[in-house]
Coordinates of C-alpha atoms in Angstrom, one line a residue:
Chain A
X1 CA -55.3 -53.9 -33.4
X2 CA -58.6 -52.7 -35.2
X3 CA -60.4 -51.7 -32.4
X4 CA -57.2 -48.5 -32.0
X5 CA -59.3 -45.6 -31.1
X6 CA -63.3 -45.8 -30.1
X7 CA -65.8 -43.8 -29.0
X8 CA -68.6 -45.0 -27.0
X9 CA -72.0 -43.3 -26.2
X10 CA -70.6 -39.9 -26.1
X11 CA -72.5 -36.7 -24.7
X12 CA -71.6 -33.7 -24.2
X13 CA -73.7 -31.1 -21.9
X14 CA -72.9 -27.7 -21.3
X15 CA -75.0 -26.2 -18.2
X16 CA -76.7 -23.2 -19.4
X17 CA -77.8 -21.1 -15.9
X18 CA -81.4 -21.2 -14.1
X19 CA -82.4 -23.8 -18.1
X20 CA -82.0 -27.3 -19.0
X21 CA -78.4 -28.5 -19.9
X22 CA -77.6 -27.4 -23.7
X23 CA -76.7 -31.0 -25.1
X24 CA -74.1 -31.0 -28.0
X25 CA -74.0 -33.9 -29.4
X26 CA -75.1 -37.6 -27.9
X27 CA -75.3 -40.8 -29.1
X28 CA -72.2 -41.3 -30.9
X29 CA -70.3 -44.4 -31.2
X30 CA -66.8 -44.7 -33.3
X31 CA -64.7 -47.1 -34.1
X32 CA -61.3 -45.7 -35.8
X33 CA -58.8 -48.1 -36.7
X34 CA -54.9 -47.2 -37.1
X35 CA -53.4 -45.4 -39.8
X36 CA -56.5 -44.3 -40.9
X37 CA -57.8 -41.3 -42.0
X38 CA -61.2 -39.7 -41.3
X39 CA -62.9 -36.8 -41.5
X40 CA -66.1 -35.0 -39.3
X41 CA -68.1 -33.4 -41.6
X42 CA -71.2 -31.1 -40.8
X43 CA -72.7 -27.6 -40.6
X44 CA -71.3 -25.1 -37.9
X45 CA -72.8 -26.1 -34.6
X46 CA -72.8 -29.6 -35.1
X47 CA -70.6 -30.9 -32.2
X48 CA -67.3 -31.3 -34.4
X49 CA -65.2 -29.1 -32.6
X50 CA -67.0 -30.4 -28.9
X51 CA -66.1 -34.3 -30.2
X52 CA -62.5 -33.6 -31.5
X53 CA -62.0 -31.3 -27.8
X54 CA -63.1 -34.1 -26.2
X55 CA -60.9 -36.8 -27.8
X56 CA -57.7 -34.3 -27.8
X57 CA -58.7 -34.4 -23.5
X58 CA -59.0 -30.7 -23.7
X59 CA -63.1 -31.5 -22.5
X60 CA -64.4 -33.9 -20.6
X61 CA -67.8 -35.8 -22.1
X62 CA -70.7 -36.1 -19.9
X63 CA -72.0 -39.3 -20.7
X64 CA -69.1 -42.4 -21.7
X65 CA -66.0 -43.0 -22.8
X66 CA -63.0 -42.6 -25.4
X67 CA -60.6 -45.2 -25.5
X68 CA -57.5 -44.9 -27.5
X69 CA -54.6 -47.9 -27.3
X70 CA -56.9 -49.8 -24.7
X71 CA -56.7 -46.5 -22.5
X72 CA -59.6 -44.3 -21.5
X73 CA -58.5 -40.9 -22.4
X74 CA -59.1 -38.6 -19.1
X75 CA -57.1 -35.6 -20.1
X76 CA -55.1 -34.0 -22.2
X77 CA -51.3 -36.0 -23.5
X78 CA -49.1 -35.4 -26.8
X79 CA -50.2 -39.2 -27.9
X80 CA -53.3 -37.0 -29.3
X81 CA -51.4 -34.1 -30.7
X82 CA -53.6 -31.0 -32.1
X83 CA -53.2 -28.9 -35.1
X84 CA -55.3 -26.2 -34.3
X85 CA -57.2 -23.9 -36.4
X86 CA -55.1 -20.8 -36.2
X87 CA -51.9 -22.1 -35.9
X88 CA -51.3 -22.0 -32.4
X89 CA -47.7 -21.1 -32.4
X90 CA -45.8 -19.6 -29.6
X91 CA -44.7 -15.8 -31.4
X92 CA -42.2 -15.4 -29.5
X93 CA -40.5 -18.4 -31.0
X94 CA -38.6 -19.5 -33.8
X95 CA -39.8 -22.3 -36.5
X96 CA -37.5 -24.0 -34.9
X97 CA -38.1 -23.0 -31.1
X98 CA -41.9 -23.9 -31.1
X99 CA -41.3 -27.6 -32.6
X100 CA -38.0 -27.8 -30.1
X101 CA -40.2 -26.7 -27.2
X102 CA -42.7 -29.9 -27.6
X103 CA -39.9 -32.0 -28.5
X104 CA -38.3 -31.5 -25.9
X105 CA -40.8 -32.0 -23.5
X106 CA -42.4 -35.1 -24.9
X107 CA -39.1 -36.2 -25.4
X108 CA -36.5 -35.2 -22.9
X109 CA -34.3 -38.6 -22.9
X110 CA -32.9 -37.2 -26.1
X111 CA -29.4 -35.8 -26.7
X112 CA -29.2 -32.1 -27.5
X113 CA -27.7 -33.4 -31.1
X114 CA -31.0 -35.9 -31.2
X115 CA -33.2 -33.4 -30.3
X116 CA -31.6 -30.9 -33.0
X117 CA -32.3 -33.8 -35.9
X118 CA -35.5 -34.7 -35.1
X119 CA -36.5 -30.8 -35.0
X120 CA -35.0 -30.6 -38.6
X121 CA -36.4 -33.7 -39.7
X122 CA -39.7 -32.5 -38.9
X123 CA -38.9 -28.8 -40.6
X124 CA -37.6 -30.7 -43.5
X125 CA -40.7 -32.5 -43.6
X126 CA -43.0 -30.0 -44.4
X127 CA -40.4 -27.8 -46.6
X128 CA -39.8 -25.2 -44.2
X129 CA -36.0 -25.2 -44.3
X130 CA -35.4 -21.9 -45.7
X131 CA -37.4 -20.6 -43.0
X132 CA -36.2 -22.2 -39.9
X133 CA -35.1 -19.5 -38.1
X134 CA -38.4 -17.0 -38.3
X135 CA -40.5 -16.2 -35.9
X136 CA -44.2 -16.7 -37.1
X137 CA -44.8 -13.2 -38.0
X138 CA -42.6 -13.3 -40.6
X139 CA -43.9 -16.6 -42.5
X140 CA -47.1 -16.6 -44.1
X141 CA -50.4 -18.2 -42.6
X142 CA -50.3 -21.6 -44.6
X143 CA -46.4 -22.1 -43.8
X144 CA -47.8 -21.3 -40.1
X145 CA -49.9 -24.2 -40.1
X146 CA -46.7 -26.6 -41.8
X147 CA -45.1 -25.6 -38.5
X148 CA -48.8 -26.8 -36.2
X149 CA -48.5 -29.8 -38.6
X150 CA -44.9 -30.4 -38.3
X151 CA -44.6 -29.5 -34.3
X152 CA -48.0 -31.7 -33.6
X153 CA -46.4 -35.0 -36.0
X154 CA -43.0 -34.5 -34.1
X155 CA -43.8 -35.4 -30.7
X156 CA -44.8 -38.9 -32.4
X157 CA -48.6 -39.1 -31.5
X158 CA -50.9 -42.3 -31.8
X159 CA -53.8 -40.1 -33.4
X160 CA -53.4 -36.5 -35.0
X161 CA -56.1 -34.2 -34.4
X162 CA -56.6 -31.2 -36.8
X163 CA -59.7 -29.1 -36.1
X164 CA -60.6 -27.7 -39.3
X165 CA -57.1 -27.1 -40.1
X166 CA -56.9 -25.2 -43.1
X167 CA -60.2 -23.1 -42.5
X168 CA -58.4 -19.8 -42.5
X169 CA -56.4 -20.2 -45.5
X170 CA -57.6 -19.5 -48.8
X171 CA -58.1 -22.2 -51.1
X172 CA -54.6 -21.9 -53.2
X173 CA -52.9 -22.4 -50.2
X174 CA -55.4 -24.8 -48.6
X175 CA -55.0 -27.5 -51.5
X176 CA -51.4 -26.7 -51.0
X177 CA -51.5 -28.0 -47.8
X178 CA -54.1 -30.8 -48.3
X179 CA -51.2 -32.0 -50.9
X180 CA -48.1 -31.7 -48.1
X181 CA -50.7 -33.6 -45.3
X182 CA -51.3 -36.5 -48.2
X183 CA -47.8 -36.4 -49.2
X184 CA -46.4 -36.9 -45.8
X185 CA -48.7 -39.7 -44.5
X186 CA -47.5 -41.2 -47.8
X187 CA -44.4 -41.7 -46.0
X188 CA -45.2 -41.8 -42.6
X189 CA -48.4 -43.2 -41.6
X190 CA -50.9 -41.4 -38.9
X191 CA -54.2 -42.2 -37.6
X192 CA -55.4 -38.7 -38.5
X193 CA -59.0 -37.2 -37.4
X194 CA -59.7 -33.9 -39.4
X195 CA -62.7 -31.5 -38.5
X196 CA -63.9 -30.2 -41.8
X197 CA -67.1 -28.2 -43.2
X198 CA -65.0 -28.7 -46.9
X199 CA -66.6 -31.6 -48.9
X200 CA -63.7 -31.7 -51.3
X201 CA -61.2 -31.9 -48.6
X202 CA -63.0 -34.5 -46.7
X203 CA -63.1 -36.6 -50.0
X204 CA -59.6 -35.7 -51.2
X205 CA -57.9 -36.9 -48.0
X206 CA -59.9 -39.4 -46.3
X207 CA -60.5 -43.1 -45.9
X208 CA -64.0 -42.6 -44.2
X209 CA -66.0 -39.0 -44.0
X210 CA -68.0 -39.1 -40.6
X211 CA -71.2 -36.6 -41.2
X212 CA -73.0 -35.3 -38.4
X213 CA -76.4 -33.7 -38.1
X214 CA -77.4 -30.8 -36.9
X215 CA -77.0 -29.5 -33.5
X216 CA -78.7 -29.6 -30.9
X217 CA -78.4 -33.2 -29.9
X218 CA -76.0 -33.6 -32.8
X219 CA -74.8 -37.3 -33.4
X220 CA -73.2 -39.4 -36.4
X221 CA -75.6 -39.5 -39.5
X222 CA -74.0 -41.4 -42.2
X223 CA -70.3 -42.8 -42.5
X224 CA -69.2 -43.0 -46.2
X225 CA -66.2 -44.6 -46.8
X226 CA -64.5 -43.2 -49.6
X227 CA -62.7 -46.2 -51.9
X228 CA -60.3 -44.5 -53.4
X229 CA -56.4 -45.5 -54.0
X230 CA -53.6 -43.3 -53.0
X231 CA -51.5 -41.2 -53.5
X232 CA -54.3 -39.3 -54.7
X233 CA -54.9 -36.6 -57.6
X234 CA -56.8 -33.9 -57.1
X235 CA -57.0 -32.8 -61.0
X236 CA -57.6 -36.5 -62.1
X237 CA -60.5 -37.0 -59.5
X238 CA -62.9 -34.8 -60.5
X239 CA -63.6 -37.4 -63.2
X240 CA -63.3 -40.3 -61.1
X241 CA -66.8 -41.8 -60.3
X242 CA -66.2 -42.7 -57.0
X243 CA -64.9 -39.6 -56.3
X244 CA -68.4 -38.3 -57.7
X245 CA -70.0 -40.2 -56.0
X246 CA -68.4 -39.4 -52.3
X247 CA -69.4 -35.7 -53.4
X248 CA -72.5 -36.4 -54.2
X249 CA -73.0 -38.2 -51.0
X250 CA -71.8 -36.0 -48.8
X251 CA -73.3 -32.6 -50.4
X252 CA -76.9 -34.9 -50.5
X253 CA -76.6 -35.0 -46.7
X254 CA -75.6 -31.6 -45.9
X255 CA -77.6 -29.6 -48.1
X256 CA -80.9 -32.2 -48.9
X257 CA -81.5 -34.4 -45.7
X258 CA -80.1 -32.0 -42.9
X259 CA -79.9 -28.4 -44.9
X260 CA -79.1 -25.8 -42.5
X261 CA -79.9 -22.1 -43.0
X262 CA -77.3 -19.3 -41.8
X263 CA -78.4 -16.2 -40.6
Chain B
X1 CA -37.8 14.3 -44.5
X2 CA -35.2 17.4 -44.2
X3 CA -37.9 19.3 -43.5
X4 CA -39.3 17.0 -41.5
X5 CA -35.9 17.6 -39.3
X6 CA -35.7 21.2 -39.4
X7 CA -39.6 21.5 -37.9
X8 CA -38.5 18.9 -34.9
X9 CA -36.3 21.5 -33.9
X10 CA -37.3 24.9 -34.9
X11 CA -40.5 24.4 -33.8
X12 CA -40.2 23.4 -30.0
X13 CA -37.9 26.5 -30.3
X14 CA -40.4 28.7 -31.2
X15 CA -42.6 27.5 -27.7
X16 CA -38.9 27.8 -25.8
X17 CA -39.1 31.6 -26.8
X18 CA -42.8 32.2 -25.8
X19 CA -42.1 30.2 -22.6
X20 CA -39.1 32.6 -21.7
X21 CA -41.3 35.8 -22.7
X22 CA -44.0 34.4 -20.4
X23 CA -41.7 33.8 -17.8
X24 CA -40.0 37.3 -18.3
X25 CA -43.5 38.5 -17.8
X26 CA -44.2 36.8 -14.7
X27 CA -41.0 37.9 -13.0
X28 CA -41.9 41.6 -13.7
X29 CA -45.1 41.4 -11.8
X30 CA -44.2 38.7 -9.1
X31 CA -41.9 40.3 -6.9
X32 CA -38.6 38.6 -6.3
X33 CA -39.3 35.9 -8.8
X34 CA -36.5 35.2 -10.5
X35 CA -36.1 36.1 -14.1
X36 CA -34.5 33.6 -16.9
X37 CA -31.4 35.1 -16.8
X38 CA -31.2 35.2 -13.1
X39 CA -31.7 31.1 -13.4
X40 CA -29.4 30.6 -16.0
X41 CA -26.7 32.8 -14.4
X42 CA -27.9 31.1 -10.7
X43 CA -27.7 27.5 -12.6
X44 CA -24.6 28.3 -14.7
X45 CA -22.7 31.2 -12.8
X46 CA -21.8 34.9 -13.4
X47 CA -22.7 37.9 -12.4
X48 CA -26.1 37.9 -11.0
X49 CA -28.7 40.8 -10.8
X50 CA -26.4 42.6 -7.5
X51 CA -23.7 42.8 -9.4
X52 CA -21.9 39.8 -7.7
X53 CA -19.6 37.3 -8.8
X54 CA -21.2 33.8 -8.3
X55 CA -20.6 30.4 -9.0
X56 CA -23.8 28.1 -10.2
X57 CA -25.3 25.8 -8.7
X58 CA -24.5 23.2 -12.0
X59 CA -21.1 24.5 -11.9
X60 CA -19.9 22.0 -9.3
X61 CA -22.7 18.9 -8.6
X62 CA -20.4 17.1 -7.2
X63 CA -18.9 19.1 -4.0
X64 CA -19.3 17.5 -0.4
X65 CA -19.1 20.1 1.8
X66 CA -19.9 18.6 4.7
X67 CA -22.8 15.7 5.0
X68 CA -25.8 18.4 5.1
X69 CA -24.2 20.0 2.1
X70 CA -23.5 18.0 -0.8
X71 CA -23.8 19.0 -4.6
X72 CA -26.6 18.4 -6.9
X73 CA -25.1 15.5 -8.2
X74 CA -25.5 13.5 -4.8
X75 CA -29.1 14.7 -4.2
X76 CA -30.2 13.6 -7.2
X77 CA -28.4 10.3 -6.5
X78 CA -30.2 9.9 -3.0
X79 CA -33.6 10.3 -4.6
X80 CA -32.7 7.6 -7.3
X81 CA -31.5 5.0 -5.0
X82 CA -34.9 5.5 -2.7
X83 CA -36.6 5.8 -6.3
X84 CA -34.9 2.3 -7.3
X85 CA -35.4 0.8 -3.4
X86 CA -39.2 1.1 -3.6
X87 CA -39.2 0.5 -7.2
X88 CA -37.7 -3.3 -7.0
X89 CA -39.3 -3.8 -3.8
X90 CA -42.6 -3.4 -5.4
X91 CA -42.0 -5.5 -8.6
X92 CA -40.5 -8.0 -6.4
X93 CA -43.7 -8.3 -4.8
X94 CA -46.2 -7.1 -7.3
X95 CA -45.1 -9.5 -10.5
X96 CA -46.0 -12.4 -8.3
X97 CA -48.9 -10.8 -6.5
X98 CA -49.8 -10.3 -10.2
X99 CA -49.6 -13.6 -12.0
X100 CA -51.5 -15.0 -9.1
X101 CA -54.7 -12.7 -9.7
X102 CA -54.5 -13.0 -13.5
X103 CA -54.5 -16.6 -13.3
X104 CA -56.7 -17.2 -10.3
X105 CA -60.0 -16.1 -10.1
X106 CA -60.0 -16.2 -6.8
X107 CA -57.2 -14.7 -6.1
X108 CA -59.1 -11.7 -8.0
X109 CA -61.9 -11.7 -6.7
X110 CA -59.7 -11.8 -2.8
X111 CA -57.7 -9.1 -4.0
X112 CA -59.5 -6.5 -6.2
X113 CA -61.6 -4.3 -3.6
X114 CA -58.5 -4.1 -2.0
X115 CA -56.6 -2.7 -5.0
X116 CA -59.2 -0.8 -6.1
X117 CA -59.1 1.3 -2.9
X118 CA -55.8 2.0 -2.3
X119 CA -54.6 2.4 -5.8
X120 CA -56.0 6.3 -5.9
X121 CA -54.5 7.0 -2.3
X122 CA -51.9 9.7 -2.5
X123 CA -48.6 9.0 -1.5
X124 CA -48.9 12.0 0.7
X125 CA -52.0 10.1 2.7
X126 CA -49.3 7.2 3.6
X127 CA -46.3 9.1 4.6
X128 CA -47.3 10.1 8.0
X129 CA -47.9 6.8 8.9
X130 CA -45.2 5.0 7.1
X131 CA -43.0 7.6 9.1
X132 CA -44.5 7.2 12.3
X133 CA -44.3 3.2 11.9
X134 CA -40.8 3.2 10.8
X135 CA -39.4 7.1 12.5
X136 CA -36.8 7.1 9.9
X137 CA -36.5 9.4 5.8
X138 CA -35.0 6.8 4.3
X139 CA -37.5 3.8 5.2
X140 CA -40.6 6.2 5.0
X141 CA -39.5 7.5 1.7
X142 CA -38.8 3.8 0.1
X143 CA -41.6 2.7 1.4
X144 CA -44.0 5.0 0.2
X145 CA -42.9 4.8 -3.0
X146 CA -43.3 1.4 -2.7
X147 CA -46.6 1.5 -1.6
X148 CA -47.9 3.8 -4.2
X149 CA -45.7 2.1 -7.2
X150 CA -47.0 -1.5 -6.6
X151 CA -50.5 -0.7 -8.3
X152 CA -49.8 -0.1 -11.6
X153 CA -47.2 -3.7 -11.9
X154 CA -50.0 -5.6 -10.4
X155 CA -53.1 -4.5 -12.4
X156 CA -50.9 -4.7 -15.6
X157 CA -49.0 -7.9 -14.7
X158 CA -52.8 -9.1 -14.0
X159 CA -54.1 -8.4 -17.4
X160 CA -50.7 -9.9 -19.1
X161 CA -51.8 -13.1 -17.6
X162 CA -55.4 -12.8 -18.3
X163 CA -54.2 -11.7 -22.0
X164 CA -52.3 -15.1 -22.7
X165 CA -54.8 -16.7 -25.8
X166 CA -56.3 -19.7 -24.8
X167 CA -55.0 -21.4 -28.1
X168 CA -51.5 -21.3 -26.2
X169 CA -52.7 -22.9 -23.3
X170 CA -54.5 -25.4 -25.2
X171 CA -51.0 -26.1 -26.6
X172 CA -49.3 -26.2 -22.9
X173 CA -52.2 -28.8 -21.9
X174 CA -51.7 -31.0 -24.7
X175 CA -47.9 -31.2 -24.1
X176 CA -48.4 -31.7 -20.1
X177 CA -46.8 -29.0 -19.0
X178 CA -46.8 -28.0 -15.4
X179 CA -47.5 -25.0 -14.0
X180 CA -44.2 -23.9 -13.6
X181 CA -43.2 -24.6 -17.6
X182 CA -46.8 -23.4 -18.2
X183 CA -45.7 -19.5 -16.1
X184 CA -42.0 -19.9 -17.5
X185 CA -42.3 -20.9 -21.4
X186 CA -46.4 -19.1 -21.7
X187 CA -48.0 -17.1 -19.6
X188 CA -44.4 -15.3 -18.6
X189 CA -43.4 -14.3 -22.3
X190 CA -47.1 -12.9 -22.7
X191 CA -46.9 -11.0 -19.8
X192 CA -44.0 -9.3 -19.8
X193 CA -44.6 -6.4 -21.9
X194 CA -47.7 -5.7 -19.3
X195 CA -45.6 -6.0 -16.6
X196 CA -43.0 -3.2 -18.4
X197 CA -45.7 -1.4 -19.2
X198 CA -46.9 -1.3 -15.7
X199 CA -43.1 -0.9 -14.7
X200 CA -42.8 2.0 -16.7
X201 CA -46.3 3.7 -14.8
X202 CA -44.9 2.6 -11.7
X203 CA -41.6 4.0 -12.2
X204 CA -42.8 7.8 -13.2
X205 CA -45.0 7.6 -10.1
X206 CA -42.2 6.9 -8.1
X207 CA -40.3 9.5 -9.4
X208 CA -43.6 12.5 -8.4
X209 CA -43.9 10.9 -5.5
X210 CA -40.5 11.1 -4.1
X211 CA -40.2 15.1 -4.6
X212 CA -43.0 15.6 -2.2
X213 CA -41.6 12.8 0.1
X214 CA -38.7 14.1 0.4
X215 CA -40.1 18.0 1.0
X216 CA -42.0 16.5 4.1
X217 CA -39.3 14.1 5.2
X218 CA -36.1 16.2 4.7
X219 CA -32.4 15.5 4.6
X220 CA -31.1 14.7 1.7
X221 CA -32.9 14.5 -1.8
X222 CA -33.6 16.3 -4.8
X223 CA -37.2 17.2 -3.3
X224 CA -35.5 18.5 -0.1
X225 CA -33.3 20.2 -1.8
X226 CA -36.0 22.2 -3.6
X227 CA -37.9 22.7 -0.7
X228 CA -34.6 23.6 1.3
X229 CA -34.2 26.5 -1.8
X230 CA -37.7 27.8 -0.9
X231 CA -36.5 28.5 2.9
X232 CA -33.0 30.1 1.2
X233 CA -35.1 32.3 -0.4
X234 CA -33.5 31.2 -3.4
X235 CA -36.5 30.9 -5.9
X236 CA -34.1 31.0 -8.9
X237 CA -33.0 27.4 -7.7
X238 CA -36.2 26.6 -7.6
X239 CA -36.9 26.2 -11.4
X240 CA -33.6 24.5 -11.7
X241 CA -35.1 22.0 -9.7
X242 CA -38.2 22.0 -11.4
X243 CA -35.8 21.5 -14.9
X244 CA -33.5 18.9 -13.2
X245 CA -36.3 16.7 -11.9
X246 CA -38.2 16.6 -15.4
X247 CA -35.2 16.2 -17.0
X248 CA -34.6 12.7 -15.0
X249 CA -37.8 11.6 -15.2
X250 CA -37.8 12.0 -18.7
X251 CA -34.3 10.0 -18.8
X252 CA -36.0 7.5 -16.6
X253 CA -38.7 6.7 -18.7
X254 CA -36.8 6.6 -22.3
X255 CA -34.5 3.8 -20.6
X256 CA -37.1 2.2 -19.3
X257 CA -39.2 2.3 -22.3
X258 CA -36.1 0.7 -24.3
X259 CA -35.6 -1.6 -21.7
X260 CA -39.3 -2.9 -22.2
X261 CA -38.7 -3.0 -26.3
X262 CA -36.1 -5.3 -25.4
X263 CA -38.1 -7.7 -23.8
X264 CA -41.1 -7.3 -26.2
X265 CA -41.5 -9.9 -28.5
X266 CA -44.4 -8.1 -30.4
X267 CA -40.9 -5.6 -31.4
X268 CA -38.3 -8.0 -32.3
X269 CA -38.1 -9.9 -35.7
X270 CA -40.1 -7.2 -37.9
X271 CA -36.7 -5.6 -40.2

C-alpha cells in the first residue's frame, strides 16, 4: 500500500486568447503514501492551488495522471474531501445541517439515528457541541473552518485536501486550529495534503513539506521530510534542532534559492 | 426614541394638512373638482355640497345590486384575482425560465435580446392584441399582466443563480450531487430572495398595470370602476379610487415584502 496516492508528469495549461498556453506548473511527479501528512509549500502563484484543484477533480490536468487507491481520478468524489479556504459552508444551514447534508449524501444507506451519531460524532470532534445548532453567521471564522474540517473528515475520505486552510484566520486562532487538525489525526488517521505559504505550519504538522518554485512552469523543488515524533509541541519545538533545521530549510528555499518579490 | 415616535406621526401630519390646503386650492379654481370635504362626505356619507342626504360610497363595499353593480369591496376583489392570475402565471413560468438563463450561458445568450426588448413595452402596447387574440376582459387582463410581470422574476431569478458563490458549488461537485440536489439544496436557497425580490417588482407592476387594463377593457374592476366614476361625472369618487388603489398596493407590497423575509436566509438567525 505505499504507492496510495501518486502523481505522474502533471501539467497544467490554461489557454490564454490569440498567445501561447499559460503553463502552471509541469513536471511534477508524487508519491504520497497513506496516513501521511504533507504539505505544498511556495510563493503565491506557484501552482499550489492549480495541483491541489486538480487532485480534489475540481480541474482537469493537461498532461498525465493522478492516481489515488489504484484509480485515476477523472472528477470530482467525497473520497478526496476539501476544506476550503473560506469555509465553504452552506449559510443557510445549521452546524449541524451542512455536515448532515454531505453525510447524507455520501452516505445514504444509514439510519436517520446513524446518520444523527455520526453528525455528532463529527461535531464532537472538533468541540463544536455548544454550537450545533447555529447557522455560520453566528460562530466565528476559525469555529467555521472546524465545521469545513469536521463536514470534509465525516464523509470518510481516502485523502483530505485543505487548500491553505487557515489562511484567513489570524494567527491565535490559526495555531488553535493547527492544534485540533494534529489532535484529531492523533486519533484518527488521514492521508492529509495541506496547501500552505506558512513555514511554521508546514513544519508543525507535516511528515514531508513539498516546496515548489516559482510560477510560471512551476514544479516540485525540494521535498524535506520533517523527522519529527508526534504528538507534537509547538512551544517545545522551537528548540528542537530538527525543527530548526526544517525552518531553516524551507525559509532557505523560499527566500534564498527562489526569492520572489511582491508588488 | 419618544421623540423619535412623536416625529413619525406628527410630521406626515403636517404634509397631510398642506396636501388638503393644496387640494382645497385646486378645487376653487378647477371647476367641479371636488373639494376634500366633498370626498370625505362622497367616501364616508352625509350631507354633500346640495344639501342632500347621501350614503358613501365606503359606507356599504359590499352591496350586489345587480351583476353590473356591485360594491367596492367586489371590484377591488376582481382586480386582485386578475392581479394574482397573471402574477402566478408568470412566476410559474419565469422562476424556471430564470434558473435556466442564470445557469446556462446559452440559454442567456438565446434569451437576452429578447428580454431586453420587451421588458420596457407598456402593458398598454399589449392589450389590444392580447384582446383581439383572446376577445375576452378577463383573459386580456390576466394576460397582460402576465406578460408585463414576467420580466422582473426572470432577470432577478437570473442573477440569484448567477450569484450562487462558486465555493458552494465546489462543495456540490465534490459531494456528486446532481443537478437536481445541486438546484434544490444550492442554487435554489441562493436564489430565492432574487426571485422575491423580483416577485415583489413584478407584483407592484401588476398592480399599475391592471388599473389602466381594466379602464380600456371594462366590466368589473377597480380601474373600471374609476374610469366608470369619470363618465358619472362623479370626480369626488375619483380620488377615492386614487386612495383605495394605493392603499392596496401599499398592503400588497408590505405582505409581500414579509413574505420574502421569510424565505431570506441572509434575515433569519441574527437575534
Amino acid at each position: 500500500m505505499s504507492k496510495f496516492l501518486s502523481l505522474e508528469k502533471i501539467e497544467k495549461r490554461f489557454p490564454i486568447p490569440a498567445k501561447e498556453d499559460y503553463i502552471a506548473v509541469t513536471n511534477v511527479d508524487l508519491e504520497i503514501k497513506k496516513d501521511e501528512i504533507i504539505s505544498i509549500i511556495g510563493h503565491s502563484g506557484c501552482g499550489k492551488s492549480t495541483l491541489l484543484n486538480l487532485i480534489a477533480g475540481l480541474d482537469k490536468q493537461s498532461e498525465g495522471k493522478i492516481v489515488l487507491n489504484n484509480k485515476e481520478v477523472t472528477g470530482p468524489g467525497p473520497e478526496r474531501a476539501v476544506v476550503f479556504q473560506n469555509h465553504s459552508l452552506l449559510p443557510w444551514l445549521s452546524v449541524y445541517q451542512n455536515i448532515e447534508m454531505a453525510v447524507k449524501k455520501v452516505m445514504p444507506e444509514l439510519s436517520p439515528a446513524e446518520l444523527r451519531q455520526r453528525v455528532e460524532k463529527f461535531v464532537s470532534m472538533v468541540n463544536l457541541d455548544h454550537a450545533i445548532d447555529k447557522l455560520p453567521a453566528e460562530i466565528s471564522g476559525g469555529m467555521k473552518q472546524r465545521v469545513g474540517i469536521a463536514r470534509a473528515l465525516s464523509i470518510k475520505p481516502d485523502v483530505l485536501l485543505m487548500d491553505e486552510p487557515f489562511g484567513a484566520l489570524d494567527s491565535l486562532t490559526r495555531a488553535n486550529l493547527q492544534e485540533h487538525l494534529m489532535r484529531i489525526q492523533q486519533s484518527v488517521k488521514n492521508t492529509v495534503i495541506i496547501i500552505t505559504h506558512d513555514v511554521d505550519e508546514a513544519v508543525l504538522l507535516s511528515d514531508r513539506v513539498i516546496m515548489m518554485t516559482n510560477g510560471p512552469e512551476a514544479t516540485i523543488g525540494e521535498i524535506l521530510e520533517v523527522n519529527l515524533e508526534r504528538p507534537r509541541n509547538r512551544v517545545e519545538l522551537q528548540h528542537d534542532p530538527e525543527y530548526i533545521r526544517c525552518r531553516e530549510a524551507i525559509l532557505s528555499f523560499l527566500y534564498e534559492k527562489f526569492a520572489k518579490d511582491d508588488e | 426614541m419618544n421623540t423619535e415616535l412623536l416625529k413619525k406621526i406628527l410630521l406626515p401630519l403636517i404634509v397631510l394638512l398642506i396636501i388638503i390646503q393644496v387640494w382645497s386650492g385646486i378645487a376653487h379654481v378647477v371647476e367641479d373638482f371636488p373639494t376634500p370635504s366633498d370626498t370625505y362626505t362622497a367616501a364616508f356619507g352625509g350631507v354633500n355640497a346640495d344639501g342632500d342626504e347621501i350614503e358613501g360610497v365606503l359606507a356599504d363595499p359590499f352591496y350586489i345590486e345587480n351583476e353590473d353593480d356591485k360594491g367596492l369591496f367586489w371590484q377591488i376583489l376582481e382586480s386582485l384575482k386578475r392581479v394574482f392570475g397573471g402574477f402566478a402565471l408568470a412566476l410559474i413560468v419565469g422562476v424556471p425560465l430564470g434558473l435556466l438563463i442564470g445557469m446556462s450561458k446559452n440559454a442567456q445568450y438565446a434569451f437576452d435580446p429578447f428580454i431586453q426588448i420587451f421588458k420596457p413595452v407598456s402593458p398598454l402596447a399589449w392589450l389590444p392584441l392580447l384582446l383581439f387574440i383572446f376577445q375576452d376582459i378577463n383573459m386580456t387582463a390576466i394576460s397582460t399582466i402576465f406578460i408585463t410581470s414576467i420580466w422582473p422574476i426572470i432577470i432577478n431569478t437570473a442573477l440569484g443563480v448567477r450569484s450562487v458563490s462558486e465555493d458552494y458549488m465546489n462543495v456540490a461537485k465534490v459531494l456528486c450531487f446532481t443537478p437536481m440536489e445541486k438546484v434544490f439544496q444550492i442554487i435554489l436557497p441562493v436564489a430565492v430572495p432574487y426571485i422575491f425580490t423580483g416577485m415583489r417588482l413584478s407584483l407592484g407592476i401588476a398592480w399599475l398595470v391592471i388599473v389602466a387594463a381594466e379602464m380600456l377593457t371594462g366590466g368589473i374592476g377597480i380601474g373600471f370602476w374609476i374610469w366608470d366614476e369619470y363618465n358619472n361625472l362623479a370626480y369626488q369618487n375619483i380620488i377615492i379610487g386614487i386612495i383605495i388603489v394605493g392603499l392596496v398596493g401599499f398592503i400588497l407590497d408590505v405582505v409581500m415584502g414579509k413574505i420574502a423575509d421569510f424565505f431570506d436566509y441572509t434575515k433569519k438567525g441574527r437575534a
